[in-house]
Amino acid sequence: MKLRRVVVTGLGALTPIGNSLPEYWEALQAGVSGAADITHFDAAKFKTRFACEVKNFDPSTKFDRKEARKYDLFSMYALVAADEAIKDSGIDAEGIDKERVGVVWASGIGGLETFQREVADFYKGDGTPRYSPFFIPRMIADIASGHISILHGFGGPNFTTIAACASSTVSVIQAFNLIRLGKANAIVSGGSEASIFEAGVGGFSVMQAISSRNDDPKTASRPFDLDRDGFVIGEGAGAIILEELEHALARGAKIYAEMAGGGESADAYHMTAPHPEGRGASNVMKWALEDAEMQPTDIDYINVHGTATPLGDIAEPKAIINIFGDHAYKLSISSTKSMTGHLLGAAGAVEAIASVLAVHHDVIPPTINHFTDDPEIDNNLDFTFNVAKKRTVNAALSNTFGFGGHNASVIFKKYNP
């Protein structure tokens, strides 16, 4: 069968460096760090006392009190970002067949705050089970996709993908596949995460996965820097409206970019460490290129996973050189996690948005907080350190890798009729 073309017609972002798409893009170009002292809880006794939190988010301005009781914070973030993207796209306008509009959302963890609070309250009591009737519906990771569909009346395919930090990239790929196979006309894809609470910060800290640079949070996320000491945990949401091309053209939708392909792979190596030679990372980029029917030389920009972990930041450049060869040195590369922190299950969505906007505006966002080259990393690669740059971006690839060895990559290109 002939596969249908898929385009991006709407974007929404709620991030540590901007509570809307325009704010997010402006901050990316300016190299703004979203890291600061934790405010969600008292972190005084924790080894890491900072994170990349969403700033100035007041649920009472978005949801009435009765409605808010139904939502964990990760669902609130999902609804806000999805609403922005839906309005941007106009897919809920009169005349749209909502039975052909779906939601494929993602979260790596789901309602961690709800789970932590309900269990803690139980053990503080006398053993009598007094749980909220919203405990399970607030906590389960799939609930955000359900809430989005209920609010907007979208009756198409609806599910949630979970692949650790690759979760929302997988959601975008699954939405893409459903549309090009003719199973839906448009899909709200993306992901949300809200794990900056005691259990989340404490759990990642004891694994030695996150930075403990408490004296200088804003420079703590240091991808590819010699003195990197782990990622900075972030939160928020990103939403991408994918739509079948002819459907978008028929209603006069604006088009940011075309989605060209996606790839998925496994390291099949270790629970938390990447394959040292980047085997899974190499495969996922190779398979994304094959899916897009593109050559390595067609790519101008890679938004790398780039978490600022000691091992991951060595393996990914090796994989890029393996797949792209000499062209690797002509690419622009950057890690926007240096600014947003690591949004876990939502990382892929907010970074895919950065990639779409790089294609749309011909701007490469920077990798900030670079001070010292690491001799184990090939610094002849262009990591776009510290300052954004203008260049033509005909196509961009975005990588995300997760605990368990899950890898996912997506490719976006300029739309040409």
Short mmCIF file of C-alpha atoms in Angstrom, two decimals, residues 207-378:
data_model
loop_
_atom_site.label_atom_id
_atom_site.label_comp_id
_atom_site.label_asym_id
_atom_site.label_seq_id
_atom_site.Cartn_x
_atom_site.Cartn_y
_atom_site.Cartn_z
CA MET A 207 21.82 5.84 41.44
CA GLN A 208 24.37 8.66 41.01
CA ALA A 209 22.55 9.60 37.80
CA ILE A 210 21.92 13.28 38.57
CA SER A 211 24.26 16.19 39.14
CA SER A 212 24.97 17.33 42.69
CA ARG A 213 26.43 20.71 41.73
CA ASN A 214 24.35 22.52 44.37
CA ASP A 215 26.67 25.54 44.45
CA ASP A 216 25.97 26.40 40.80
CA PRO A 217 22.71 24.84 39.53
CA LYS A 218 22.48 26.91 36.35
CA THR A 219 25.70 25.42 34.98
CA ALA A 220 25.09 21.92 36.36
CA SER A 221 23.81 20.40 33.11
CA ARG A 222 27.06 20.12 31.15
CA PRO A 223 26.68 17.78 28.16
CA PHE A 224 30.02 16.71 26.65
CA ASP A 225 32.01 18.75 29.19
CA LEU A 226 34.93 17.13 30.99
CA ASP A 227 33.46 18.02 34.40
CA ARG A 228 29.92 16.75 33.80
CA ASP A 229 28.53 14.81 36.76
CA GLY A 230 25.07 13.66 35.68
CA PHE A 231 21.82 15.04 34.35
CA VAL A 232 19.55 17.64 35.94
CA ILE A 233 16.05 16.29 36.43
CA GLY A 234 13.36 18.31 34.68
CA GLU A 235 9.59 18.31 34.25
CA GLY A 236 6.93 19.56 31.88
CA ALA A 237 5.26 18.53 28.64
CA GLY A 238 5.51 18.76 24.89
CA ALA A 239 2.72 18.19 22.35
CA ILE A 240 3.00 17.67 18.60
CA ILE A 241 0.02 17.50 16.25
CA LEU A 242 0.77 15.11 13.42
CA GLU A 243 -1.64 15.16 10.49
CA GLU A 244 -2.10 13.44 7.17
CA LEU A 245 -0.90 15.84 4.48
CA GLU A 246 -4.00 15.91 2.29
CA HIS A 247 -6.22 16.39 5.35
CA ALA A 248 -4.07 19.33 6.45
CA LEU A 249 -4.06 20.91 2.98
CA ALA A 250 -7.82 20.51 2.60
CA ARG A 251 -8.47 22.63 5.67
CA GLY A 252 -5.72 25.14 4.98
CA ALA A 253 -3.58 24.26 7.98
CA LYS A 254 -0.16 25.79 8.45
CA ILE A 255 2.66 23.26 8.20
CA TYR A 256 5.78 23.51 10.36
CA ALA A 257 7.59 20.54 8.82
CA GLU A 258 7.10 17.06 7.44
CA MET A 259 7.84 13.99 9.53
CA ALA A 260 10.04 11.77 7.40
CA GLY A 261 10.66 8.70 9.54
CA GLY A 262 11.42 7.10 12.86
CA GLY A 263 13.47 4.27 14.28
CA GLU A 264 13.46 2.17 17.44
CA SER A 265 16.09 -0.19 18.83
CA ALA A 266 17.44 -1.78 22.00
CA ASP A 267 20.97 -1.75 23.38
CA ALA A 268 20.39 -5.26 24.79
CA TYR A 269 23.33 -4.53 27.06
CA HIS A 270 22.70 -3.11 30.57
CA MET A 271 19.89 -1.88 32.79
CA THR A 272 21.11 1.73 33.00
CA ALA A 273 24.41 2.06 31.11
CA PRO A 274 24.61 2.59 27.35
CA HIS A 275 26.44 0.17 25.12
CA PRO A 276 30.03 1.52 25.22
CA GLU A 277 30.32 1.63 21.43
CA GLY A 278 26.82 3.02 20.96
CA ARG A 279 25.48 -0.10 19.23
CA GLY A 280 21.79 0.61 19.92
CA ALA A 281 22.26 4.30 19.19
CA SER A 282 23.88 3.49 15.84
CA ASN A 283 21.09 1.12 14.89
CA VAL A 284 18.28 3.48 15.78
CA MET A 285 19.71 6.32 13.69
CA LYS A 286 20.41 3.96 10.79
CA TRP A 287 16.86 2.59 10.90
CA ALA A 288 15.32 6.07 11.16
CA LEU A 289 17.23 7.07 8.02
CA GLU A 290 16.11 3.91 6.23
CA ASP A 291 12.49 4.52 7.26
CA ALA A 292 12.72 8.07 5.93
CA GLU A 293 14.42 6.85 2.72
CA MET A 294 17.15 9.39 3.37
CA GLN A 295 20.95 9.33 3.28
CA PRO A 296 23.17 10.45 6.18
CA THR A 297 24.22 13.45 4.08
CA ASP A 298 20.59 14.65 4.02
CA ILE A 299 20.70 15.48 7.75
CA ASP A 300 21.86 18.93 8.85
CA TYR A 301 21.16 18.87 12.59
CA ILE A 302 21.00 16.28 15.35
CA ASN A 303 19.32 17.07 18.66
CA VAL A 304 21.25 14.53 20.68
CA HIS A 305 20.19 12.68 23.82
CA GLY A 306 23.19 14.36 25.51
CA THR A 307 22.28 14.01 29.18
CA ALA A 308 25.67 14.99 30.70
CA THR A 309 26.27 11.52 32.13
CA PRO A 310 29.86 10.27 32.05
CA LEU A 311 29.24 7.21 29.83
CA GLY A 312 26.33 8.33 27.66
CA ASP A 313 28.10 11.43 26.39
CA ILE A 314 30.97 9.30 25.13
CA ALA A 315 28.86 6.60 23.46
CA GLU A 316 26.51 8.85 21.47
CA PRO A 317 29.18 10.79 19.50
CA LYS A 318 30.80 7.45 18.64
CA ALA A 319 27.48 6.27 17.22
CA ILE A 320 27.07 9.47 15.21
CA ILE A 321 30.52 9.08 13.66
CA ASN A 322 29.79 5.41 12.96
CA ILE A 323 26.61 6.21 11.02
CA PHE A 324 27.44 9.55 9.45
CA GLY A 325 31.14 9.06 8.69
CA ASP A 326 32.83 12.17 7.30
CA HIS A 327 29.46 13.96 7.18
CA ALA A 328 29.40 13.85 11.00
CA TYR A 329 31.84 16.77 10.96
CA LYS A 330 29.51 18.84 8.75
CA LEU A 331 26.50 18.36 11.03
CA SER A 332 25.35 20.75 13.70
CA ILE A 333 24.77 18.93 16.99
CA SER A 334 23.31 20.19 20.24
CA SER A 335 21.88 19.00 23.53
CA THR A 336 18.95 21.16 24.61
CA LYS A 337 18.98 19.26 27.92
CA SER A 338 21.74 21.68 28.86
CA MET A 339 18.91 24.23 29.18
CA THR A 340 15.73 22.29 29.99
CA GLY A 341 17.27 19.55 32.07
CA HIS A 342 16.15 15.99 31.42
CA LEU A 343 12.36 15.75 31.21
CA LEU A 344 12.48 11.94 31.39
CA GLY A 345 9.45 10.55 29.54
CA ALA A 346 8.65 14.00 28.14
CA ALA A 347 12.19 14.65 26.88
CA GLY A 348 11.62 13.25 23.40
CA ALA A 349 8.61 15.46 22.76
CA VAL A 350 10.17 18.76 23.86
CA GLU A 351 13.35 17.92 21.94
CA ALA A 352 11.40 16.90 18.84
CA ILE A 353 9.71 20.31 19.05
CA ALA A 354 13.15 21.95 19.17
CA SER A 355 14.10 19.94 16.08
CA VAL A 356 10.93 20.93 14.20
CA LEU A 357 11.55 24.59 15.03
CA ALA A 358 15.19 24.30 13.95
CA VAL A 359 13.94 23.10 10.56
CA HIS A 360 11.21 25.74 10.42
CA HIS A 361 13.40 28.70 11.41
CA ASP A 362 16.90 27.55 10.28
CA VAL A 363 18.35 28.05 13.75
CA ILE A 364 20.44 25.59 15.80
CA PRO A 365 19.84 25.96 19.55
CA PRO A 366 23.06 25.73 21.58
CA THR A 367 24.60 23.30 24.02
CA ILE A 368 25.24 25.63 26.95
CA ASN A 369 27.56 25.19 29.94
CA HIS A 370 30.59 23.99 28.03
CA PHE A 371 33.84 24.94 29.74
CA THR A 372 36.39 22.16 29.21
CA ASP A 373 36.82 19.67 26.36
CA ASP A 374 36.74 15.96 27.24
CA PRO A 375 39.64 14.18 25.49
CA GLU A 376 37.50 11.02 25.20
CA ILE A 377 35.03 12.88 22.96
CA ASP A 378 35.86 13.91 19.39
#
